CSV table of C-alpha atoms in Angstrom, one decimal:
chain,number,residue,atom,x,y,z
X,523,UNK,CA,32.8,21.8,-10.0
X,524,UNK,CA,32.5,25.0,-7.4
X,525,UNK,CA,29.1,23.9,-6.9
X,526,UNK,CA,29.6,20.3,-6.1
X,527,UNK,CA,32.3,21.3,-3.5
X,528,UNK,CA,30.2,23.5,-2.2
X,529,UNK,CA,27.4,21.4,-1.9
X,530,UNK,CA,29.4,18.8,-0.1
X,531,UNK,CA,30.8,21.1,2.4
X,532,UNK,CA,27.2,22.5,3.0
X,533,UNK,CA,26.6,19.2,3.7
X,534,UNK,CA,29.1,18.4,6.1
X,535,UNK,CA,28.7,21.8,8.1
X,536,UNK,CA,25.3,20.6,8.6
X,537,UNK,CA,24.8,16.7,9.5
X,538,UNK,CA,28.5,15.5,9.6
X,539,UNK,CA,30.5,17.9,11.9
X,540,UNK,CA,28.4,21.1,12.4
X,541,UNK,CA,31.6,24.1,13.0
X,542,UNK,CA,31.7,25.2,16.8
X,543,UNK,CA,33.2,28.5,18.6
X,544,UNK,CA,34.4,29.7,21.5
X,545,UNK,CA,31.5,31.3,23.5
X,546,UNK,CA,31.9,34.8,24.3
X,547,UNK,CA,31.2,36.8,27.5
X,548,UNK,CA,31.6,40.2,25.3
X,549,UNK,CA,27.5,40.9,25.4
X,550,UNK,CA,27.0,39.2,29.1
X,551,UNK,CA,27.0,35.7,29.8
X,552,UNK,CA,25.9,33.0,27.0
X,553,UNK,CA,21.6,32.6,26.6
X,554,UNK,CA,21.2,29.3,28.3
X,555,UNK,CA,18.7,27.8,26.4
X,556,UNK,CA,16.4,24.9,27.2
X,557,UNK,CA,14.7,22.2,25.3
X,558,UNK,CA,10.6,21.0,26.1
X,559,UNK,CA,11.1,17.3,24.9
X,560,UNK,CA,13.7,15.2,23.4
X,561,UNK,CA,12.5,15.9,20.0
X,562,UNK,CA,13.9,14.8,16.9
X,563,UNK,CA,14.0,18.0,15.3
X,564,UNK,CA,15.9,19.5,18.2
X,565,UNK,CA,19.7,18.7,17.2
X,566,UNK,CA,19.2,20.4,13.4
X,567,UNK,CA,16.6,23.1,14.3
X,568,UNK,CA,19.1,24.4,17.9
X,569,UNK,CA,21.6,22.4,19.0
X,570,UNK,CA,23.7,22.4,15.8
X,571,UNK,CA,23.1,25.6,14.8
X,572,UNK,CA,23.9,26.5,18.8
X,573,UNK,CA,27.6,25.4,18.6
X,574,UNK,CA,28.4,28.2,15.7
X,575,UNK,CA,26.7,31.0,17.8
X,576,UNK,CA,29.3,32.3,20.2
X,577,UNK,CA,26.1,33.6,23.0
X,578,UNK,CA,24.1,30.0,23.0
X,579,UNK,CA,24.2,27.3,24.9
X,580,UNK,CA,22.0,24.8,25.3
X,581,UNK,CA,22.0,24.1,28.6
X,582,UNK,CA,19.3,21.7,29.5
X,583,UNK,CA,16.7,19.1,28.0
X,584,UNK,CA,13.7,17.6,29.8
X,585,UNK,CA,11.3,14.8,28.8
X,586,UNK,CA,8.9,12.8,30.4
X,587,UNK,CA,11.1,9.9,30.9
X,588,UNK,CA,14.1,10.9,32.8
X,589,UNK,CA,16.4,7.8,31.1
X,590,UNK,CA,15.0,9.8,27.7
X,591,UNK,CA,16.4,12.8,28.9
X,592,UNK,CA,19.3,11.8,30.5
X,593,UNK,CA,20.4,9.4,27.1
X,594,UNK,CA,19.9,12.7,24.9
X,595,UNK,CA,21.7,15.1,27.2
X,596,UNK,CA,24.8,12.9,27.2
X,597,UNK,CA,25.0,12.5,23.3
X,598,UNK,CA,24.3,16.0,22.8
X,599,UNK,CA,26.7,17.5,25.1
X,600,UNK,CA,24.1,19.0,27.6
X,601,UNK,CA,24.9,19.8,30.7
X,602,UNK,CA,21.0,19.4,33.0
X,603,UNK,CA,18.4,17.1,32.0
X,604,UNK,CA,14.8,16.5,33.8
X,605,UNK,CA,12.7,14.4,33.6
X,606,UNK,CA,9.6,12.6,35.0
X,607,UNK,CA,6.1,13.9,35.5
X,608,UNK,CA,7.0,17.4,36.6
X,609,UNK,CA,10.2,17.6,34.5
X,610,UNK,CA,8.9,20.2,32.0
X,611,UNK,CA,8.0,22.4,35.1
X,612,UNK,CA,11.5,21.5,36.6
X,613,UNK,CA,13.2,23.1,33.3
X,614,UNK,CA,11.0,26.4,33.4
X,615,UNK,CA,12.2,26.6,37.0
X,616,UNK,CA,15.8,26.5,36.9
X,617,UNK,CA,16.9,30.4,37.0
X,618,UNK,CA,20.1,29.7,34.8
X,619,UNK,CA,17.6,28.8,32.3
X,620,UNK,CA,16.7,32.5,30.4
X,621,UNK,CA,15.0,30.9,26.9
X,622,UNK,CA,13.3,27.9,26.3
X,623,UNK,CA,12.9,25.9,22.9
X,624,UNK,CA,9.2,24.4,22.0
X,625,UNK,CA,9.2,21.5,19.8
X,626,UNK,CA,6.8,19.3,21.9
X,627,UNK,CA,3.5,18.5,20.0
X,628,UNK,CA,1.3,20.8,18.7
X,629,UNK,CA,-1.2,19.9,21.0
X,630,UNK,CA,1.0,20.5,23.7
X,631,UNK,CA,2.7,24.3,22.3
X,632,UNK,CA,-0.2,26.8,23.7
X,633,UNK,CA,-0.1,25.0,27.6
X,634,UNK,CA,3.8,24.7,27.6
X,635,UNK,CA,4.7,28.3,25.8
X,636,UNK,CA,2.1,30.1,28.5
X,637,UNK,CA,4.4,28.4,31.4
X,638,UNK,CA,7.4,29.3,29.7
X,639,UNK,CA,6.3,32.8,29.6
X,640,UNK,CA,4.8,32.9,33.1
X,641,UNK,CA,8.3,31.6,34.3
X,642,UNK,CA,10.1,34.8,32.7
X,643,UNK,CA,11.8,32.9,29.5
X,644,UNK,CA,11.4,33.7,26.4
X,645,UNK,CA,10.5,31.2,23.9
X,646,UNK,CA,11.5,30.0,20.6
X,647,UNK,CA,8.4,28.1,19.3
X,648,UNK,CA,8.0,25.5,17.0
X,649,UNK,CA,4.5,25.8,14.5
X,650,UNK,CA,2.0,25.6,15.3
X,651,UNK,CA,2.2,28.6,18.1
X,652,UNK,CA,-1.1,27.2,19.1
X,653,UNK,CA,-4.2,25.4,17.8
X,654,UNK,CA,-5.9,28.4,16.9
X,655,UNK,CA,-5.7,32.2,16.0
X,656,UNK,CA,-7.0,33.1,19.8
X,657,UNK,CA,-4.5,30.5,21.4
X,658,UNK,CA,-1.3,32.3,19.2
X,659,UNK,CA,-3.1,35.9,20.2
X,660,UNK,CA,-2.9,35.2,23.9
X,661,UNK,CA,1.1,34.1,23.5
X,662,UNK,CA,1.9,36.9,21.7
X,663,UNK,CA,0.2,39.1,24.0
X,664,UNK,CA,1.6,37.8,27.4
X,665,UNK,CA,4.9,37.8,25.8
X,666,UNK,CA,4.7,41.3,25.4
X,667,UNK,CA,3.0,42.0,28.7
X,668,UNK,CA,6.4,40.4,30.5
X,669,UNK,CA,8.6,42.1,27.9
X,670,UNK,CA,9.6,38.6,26.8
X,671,UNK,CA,10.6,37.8,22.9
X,672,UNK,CA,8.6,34.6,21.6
X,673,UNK,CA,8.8,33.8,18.0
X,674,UNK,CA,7.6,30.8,16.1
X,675,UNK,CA,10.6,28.4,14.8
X,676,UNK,CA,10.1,29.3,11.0
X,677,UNK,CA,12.6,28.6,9.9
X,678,UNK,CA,10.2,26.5,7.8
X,679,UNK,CA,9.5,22.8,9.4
X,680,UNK,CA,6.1,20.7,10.2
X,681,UNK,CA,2.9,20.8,11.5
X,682,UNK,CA,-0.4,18.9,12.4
X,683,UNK,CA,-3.8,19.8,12.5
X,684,UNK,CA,-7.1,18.4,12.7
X,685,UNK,CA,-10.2,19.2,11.3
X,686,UNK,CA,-13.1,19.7,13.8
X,687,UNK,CA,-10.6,22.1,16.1
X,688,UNK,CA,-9.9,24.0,12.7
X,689,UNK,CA,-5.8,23.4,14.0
X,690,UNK,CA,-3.8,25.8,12.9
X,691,UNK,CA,-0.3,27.0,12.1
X,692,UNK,CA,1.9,29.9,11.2
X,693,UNK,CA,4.8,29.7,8.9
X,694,UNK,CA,7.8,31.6,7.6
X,695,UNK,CA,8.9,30.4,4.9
X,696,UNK,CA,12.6,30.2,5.7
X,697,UNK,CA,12.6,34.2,5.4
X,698,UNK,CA,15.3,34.2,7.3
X,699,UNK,CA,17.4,32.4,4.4
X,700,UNK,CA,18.8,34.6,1.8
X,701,UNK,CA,16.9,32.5,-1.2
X,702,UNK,CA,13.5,33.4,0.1
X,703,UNK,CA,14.8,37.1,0.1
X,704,UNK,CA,16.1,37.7,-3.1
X,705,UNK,CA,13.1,35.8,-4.6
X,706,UNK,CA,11.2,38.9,-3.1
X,707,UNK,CA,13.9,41.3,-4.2
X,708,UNK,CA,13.5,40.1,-7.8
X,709,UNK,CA,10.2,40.5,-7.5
X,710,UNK,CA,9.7,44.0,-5.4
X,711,UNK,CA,12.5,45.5,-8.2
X,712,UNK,CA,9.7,45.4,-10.7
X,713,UNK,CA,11.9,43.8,-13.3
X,714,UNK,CA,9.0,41.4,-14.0
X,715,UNK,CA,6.1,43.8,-13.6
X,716,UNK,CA,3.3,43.6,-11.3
X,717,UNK,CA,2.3,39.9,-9.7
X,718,UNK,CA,-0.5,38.5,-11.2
X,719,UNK,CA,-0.7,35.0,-10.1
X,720,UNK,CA,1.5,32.7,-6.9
X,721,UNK,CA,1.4,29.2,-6.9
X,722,UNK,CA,3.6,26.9,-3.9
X,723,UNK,CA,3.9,23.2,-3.4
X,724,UNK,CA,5.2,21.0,-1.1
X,725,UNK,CA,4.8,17.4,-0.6
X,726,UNK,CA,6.4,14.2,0.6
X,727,UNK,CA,6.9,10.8,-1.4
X,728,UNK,CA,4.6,8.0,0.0
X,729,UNK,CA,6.5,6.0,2.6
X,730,UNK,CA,8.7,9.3,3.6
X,731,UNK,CA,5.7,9.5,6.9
X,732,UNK,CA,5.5,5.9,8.5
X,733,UNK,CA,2.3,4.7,10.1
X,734,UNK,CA,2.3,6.3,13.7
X,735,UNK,CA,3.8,9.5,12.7
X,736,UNK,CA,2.5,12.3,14.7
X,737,UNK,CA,1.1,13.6,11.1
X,738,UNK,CA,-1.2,10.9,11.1
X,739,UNK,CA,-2.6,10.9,14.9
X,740,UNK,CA,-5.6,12.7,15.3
X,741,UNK,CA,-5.3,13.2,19.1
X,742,UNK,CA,-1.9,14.9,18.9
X,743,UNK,CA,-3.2,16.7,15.4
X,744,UNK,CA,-2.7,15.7,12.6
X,745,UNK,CA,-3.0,16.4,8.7
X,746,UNK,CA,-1.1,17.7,5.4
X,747,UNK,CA,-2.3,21.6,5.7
X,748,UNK,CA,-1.1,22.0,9.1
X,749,UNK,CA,2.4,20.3,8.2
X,750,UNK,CA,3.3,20.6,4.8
X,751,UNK,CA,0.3,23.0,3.7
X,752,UNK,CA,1.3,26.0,6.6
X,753,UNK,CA,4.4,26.4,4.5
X,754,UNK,CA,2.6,27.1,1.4
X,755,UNK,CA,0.4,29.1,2.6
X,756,UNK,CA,2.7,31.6,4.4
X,757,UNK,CA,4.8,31.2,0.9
X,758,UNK,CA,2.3,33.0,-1.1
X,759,UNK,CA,1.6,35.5,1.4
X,760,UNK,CA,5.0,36.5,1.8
X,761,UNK,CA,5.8,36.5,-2.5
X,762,UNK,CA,2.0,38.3,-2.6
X,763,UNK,CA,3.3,41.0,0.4
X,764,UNK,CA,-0.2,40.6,2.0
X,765,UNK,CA,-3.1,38.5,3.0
X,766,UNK,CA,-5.7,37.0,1.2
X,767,UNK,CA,-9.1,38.4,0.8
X,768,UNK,CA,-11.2,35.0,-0.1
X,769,UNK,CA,-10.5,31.4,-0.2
X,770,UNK,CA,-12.2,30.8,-3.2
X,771,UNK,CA,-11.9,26.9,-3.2
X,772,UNK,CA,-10.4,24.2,-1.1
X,773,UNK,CA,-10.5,20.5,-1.4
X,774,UNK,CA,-8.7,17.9,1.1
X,775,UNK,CA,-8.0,14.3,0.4
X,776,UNK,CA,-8.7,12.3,3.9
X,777,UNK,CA,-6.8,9.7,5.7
X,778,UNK,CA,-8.4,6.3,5.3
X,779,UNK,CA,-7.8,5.2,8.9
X,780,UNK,CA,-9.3,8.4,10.5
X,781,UNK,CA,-11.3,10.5,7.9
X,782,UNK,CA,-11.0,13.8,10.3
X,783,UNK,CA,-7.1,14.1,9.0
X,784,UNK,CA,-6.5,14.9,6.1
X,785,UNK,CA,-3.2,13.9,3.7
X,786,UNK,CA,-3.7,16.4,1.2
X,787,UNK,CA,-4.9,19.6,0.4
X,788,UNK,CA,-5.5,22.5,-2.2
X,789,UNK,CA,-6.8,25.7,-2.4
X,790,UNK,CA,-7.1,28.6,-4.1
X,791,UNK,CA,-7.2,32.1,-3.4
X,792,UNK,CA,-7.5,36.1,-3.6
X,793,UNK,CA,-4.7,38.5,-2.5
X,794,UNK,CA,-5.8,42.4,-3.0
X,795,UNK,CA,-4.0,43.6,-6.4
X,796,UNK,CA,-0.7,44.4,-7.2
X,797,UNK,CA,-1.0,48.0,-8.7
X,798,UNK,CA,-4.1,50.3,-7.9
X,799,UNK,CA,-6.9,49.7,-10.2
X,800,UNK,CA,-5.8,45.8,-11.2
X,801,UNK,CA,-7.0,42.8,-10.8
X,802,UNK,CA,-6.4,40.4,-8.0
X,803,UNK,CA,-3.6,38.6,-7.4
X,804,UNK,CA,-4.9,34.8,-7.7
X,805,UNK,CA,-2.7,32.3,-5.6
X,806,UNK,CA,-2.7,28.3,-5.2
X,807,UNK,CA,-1.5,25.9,-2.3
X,808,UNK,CA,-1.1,22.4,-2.7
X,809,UNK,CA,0.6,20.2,0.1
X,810,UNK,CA,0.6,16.3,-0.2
X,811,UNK,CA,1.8,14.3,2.9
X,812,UNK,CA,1.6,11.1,0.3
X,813,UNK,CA,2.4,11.7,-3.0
X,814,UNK,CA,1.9,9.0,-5.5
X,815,UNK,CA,4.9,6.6,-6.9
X,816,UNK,CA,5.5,6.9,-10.6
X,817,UNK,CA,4.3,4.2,-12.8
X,818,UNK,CA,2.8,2.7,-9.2
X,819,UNK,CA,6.1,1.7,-8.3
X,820,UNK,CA,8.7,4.4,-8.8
X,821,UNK,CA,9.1,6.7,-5.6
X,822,UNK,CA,9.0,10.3,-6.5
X,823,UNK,CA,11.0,13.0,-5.3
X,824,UNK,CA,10.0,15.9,-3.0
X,825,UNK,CA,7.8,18.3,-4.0
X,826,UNK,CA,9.0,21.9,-2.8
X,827,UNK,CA,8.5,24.8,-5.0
X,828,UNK,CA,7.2,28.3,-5.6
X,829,UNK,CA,6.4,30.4,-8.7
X,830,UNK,CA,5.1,34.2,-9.0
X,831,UNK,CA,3.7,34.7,-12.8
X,832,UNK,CA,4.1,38.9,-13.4
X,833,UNK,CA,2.4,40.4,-16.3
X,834,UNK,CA,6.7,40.6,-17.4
X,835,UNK,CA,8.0,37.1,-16.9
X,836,UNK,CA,8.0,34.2,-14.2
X,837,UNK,CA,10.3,33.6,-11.2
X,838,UNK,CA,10.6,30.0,-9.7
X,839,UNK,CA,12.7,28.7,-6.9
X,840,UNK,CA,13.3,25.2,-6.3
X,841,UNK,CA,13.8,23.9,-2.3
X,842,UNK,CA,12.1,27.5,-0.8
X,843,UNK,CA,12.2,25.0,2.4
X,844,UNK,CA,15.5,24.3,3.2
X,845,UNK,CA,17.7,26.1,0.8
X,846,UNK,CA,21.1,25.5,2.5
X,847,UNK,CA,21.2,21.9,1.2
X,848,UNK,CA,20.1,23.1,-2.7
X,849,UNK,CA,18.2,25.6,-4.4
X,850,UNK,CA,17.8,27.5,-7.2
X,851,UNK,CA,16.3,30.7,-8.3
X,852,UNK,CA,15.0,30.8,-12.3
X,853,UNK,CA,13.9,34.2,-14.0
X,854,UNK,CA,12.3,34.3,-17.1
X,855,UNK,CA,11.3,37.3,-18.6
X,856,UNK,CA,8.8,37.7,-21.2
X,857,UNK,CA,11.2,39.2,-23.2
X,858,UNK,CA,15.0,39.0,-22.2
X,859,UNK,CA,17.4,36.1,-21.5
X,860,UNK,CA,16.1,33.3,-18.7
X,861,UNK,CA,18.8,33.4,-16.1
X,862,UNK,CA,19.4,31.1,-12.9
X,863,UNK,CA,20.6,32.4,-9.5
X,864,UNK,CA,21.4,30.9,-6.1
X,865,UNK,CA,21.3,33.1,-2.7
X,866,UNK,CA,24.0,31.0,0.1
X,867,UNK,CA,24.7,33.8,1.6
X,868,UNK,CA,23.8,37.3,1.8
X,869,UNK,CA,25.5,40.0,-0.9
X,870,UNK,CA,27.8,42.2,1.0
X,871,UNK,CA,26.2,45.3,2.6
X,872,UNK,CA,22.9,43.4,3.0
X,873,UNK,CA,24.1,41.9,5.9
X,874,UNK,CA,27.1,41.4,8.1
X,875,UNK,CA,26.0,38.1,9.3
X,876,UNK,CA,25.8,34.6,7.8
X,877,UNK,CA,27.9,31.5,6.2
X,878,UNK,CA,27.3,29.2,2.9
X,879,UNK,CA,26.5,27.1,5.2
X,880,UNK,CA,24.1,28.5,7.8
X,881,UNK,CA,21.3,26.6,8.0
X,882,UNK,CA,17.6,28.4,7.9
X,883,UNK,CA,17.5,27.1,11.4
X,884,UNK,CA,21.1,28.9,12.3
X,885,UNK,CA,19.8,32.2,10.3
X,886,UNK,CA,17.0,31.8,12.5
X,887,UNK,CA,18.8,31.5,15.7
X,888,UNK,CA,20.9,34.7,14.7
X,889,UNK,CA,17.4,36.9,14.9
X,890,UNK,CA,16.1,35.0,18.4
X,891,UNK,CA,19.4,36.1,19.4
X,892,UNK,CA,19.4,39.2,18.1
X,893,UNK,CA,16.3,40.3,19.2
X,894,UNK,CA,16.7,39.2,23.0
X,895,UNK,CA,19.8,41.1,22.8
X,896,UNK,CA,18.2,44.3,21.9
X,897,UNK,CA,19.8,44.4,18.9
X,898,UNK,CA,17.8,44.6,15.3
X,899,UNK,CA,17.3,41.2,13.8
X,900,UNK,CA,18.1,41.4,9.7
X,901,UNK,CA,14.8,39.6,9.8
X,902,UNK,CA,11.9,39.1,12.3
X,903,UNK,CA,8.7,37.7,11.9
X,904,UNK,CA,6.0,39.6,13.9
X,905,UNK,CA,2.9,38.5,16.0
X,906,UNK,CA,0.5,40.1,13.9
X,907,UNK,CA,2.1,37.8,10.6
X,908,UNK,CA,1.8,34.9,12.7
X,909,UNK,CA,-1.7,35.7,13.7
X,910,UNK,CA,-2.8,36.2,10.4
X,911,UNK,CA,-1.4,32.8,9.0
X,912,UNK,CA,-3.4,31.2,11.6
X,913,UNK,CA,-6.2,32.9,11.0
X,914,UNK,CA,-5.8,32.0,7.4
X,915,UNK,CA,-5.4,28.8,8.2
X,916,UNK,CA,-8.5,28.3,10.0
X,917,UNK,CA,-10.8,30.0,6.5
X,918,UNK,CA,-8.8,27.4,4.4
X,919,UNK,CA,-10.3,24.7,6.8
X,920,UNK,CA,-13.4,26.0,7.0
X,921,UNK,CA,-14.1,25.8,2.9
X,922,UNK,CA,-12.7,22.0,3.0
X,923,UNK,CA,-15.6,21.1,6.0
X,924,UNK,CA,-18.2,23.6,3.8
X,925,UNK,CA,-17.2,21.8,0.3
């Protein structure tokens, strides 16, 4: 019964009436934050999870129609909006603006989050950072020319791609989440032994993505790898605590009306061994923007899971996406009693920070926060990790065009 309440109050905290606070002047005036487009994701990736953070505000929203912006401002409680040709410009130069938020397109992330920069804010960015390895390189290194903090929104969320630019993205895997963490906990402890094999999933029932969804349009990028597939990918080099050495095969399933997209992907991999001497760690991705109806008819549910196979047992956790709304954590060891945990929250001493019902995205905010602050995040993803998932990225793509 305890989990059903909580469940339903998780619930409410998040889409129904998201807990605000007083903002406080303690650390300096509130971050004014800005948002690059009217995007959909913006009120459940910031402007939620905003109202609960007592140093955000999100002060202003622009978009290229200034009815758009105005209309969204006004629901949303924001105080400037800008719009028009030059409206994205307009936000960057505003001086009560000090961060911005990236969700435009991916196509769009590298040009905006360079401006951003160049204007002196720092920049939470949604994936993909940029639409290759060199574009996210050149962020991260202007960012820390101008002493500015830009991280990538992962959180965990979507992102396109396209095949002849080899489109990339960089994920997180909701490691700002306590689930995600005490999956690696488990696994670090040695209680299961060393890691011999990492497997995630993720994919969407057909009909979830409508026709026109910016997944599907090849000018804006789009494709399975770069939006459900960067997820996977940055799952299994989290659990593996490295990079991969090969991508040994991948194989891409390819949208009908535009062959250069694709709506599915696999792959398999190498990590470097878990213990001197051992073999190597052997990992799978598999990402499916359209996954087939049961029985033809039957709409399946999301697929969103992880699983590390130790020479000691297995660990699996369900919803390594978006946790807050449901998860759990399943242990079975080889020899021993399977057990099934849940991580809401962080245990205490971990971390002073953190609700039930904090969101990835809220978790998320907390570090962006954080780190602009000077203070030390609980979590932080670096440049280099974000590089690398690019990078990675890019090799998985390049064994799809080769096969």
């Amino acid at each position: 019964m305890a989990s059903v309440t909580g469940f339903f109050k998780r619930i409410h905290a998040l889409f129904i009436d998201p807990p605000a606070v007083s903002k406080t002047t303690d650390n300096g005036p509130p971050l004014k934050i800005g948002i690059l487009g009217a995007a959909n994701i913006a009120p459940n990736a910031l402007i939620y999870p905003a109202r609960s953070h007592p140093e955000v505000e999100v002060y202003g929203v622009a978009a290229r129609d200034i009815g758009k912006a105005e209309k969204f401002a006004k629901k949303y409680g924001i105080k400037k909006w800008y719009g028009g040709q030059d409206g994205y410009q307009e936000l960057l130069n505003d001086p009560a603006i000090n961060a911005v938020y990236n969700p435009l397109p991916n196509g769009l992330h590298y040009e905006w989050t360079m401006k951003a920069l160049a204007a002196g804010k720092h920049v939470l960015l949604e994936k993909p950072s940029g639409d290759t390895a060199e574009e996210s390189r050149l962020m991260f290194e202007l960012a820390d020319h101008k002493g500015l903090v830009l991280l990538e929104a992962f959180h965990y969320r979507r992102v396109p791609c396209q095949f002849s630019k080899l489109r990339t993205a960089s994920t997180h895997v909701a490691r700002f989440h306590p689930a995600i963490q005490r999956v690696k906990e488990i696994i670090d402890s040695g209680e299961l032994g060393s890691i011999k094999e990492v497997h995630a999933s993720l994919g969407f029932p057909k009909g979830f993505i409508p026709d026109g969804d910016i997944r599907l349009n090849y000018s804006l990028g789009g494709g399975a790898l770069m939006d459900a597939g960067c997820y996977t990918l940055n799952c299994v080099r989290y659990l593996a605590s490295g990079n991969p050495t090969a991508v040994t095969s991948a194989t891409a399933l390819r949208y009908p009306k535009d062959p250069r997209i694709d709506t599915a992907t696999s792959a398999d991999l190498l990590f470097p061994p878990s213990t001197p001497n051992g073999p190597p760690v052997r990992a799978s991705i598999k990402c499916d923007l359209f996954l087939p109806n049961w029985f033809w008819f039957i709409p399946r549910p999301p697929v969103v899971s992880a699983r590390v196979v130790c020479d000691q047992g297995t660990v699996e956790v369900l919803n390594y996406v978006m946790p807050v709304i449901y998860h759990y954590i399943t242990v079975t060891p080889n020899a021993g009693k399977k057990r099934t945990e849940k991580a809401y929250a962080f245990p205490s001493g971990k971390s002073e920070k953190g609700e039930s019902w904090w969101s990835t995205y809220r978790y998320q905010l907390e570090a962006f926060v954080d780190k602009v602050r000077g203070r030390t995040p609980q979590t932080w993803v670096s440049s280099e990790d974000s590089i690398a998932n690019m990078l990675w990225i890019e090799k998985i793509y390049e064994e799809v065009r080769e096969s």
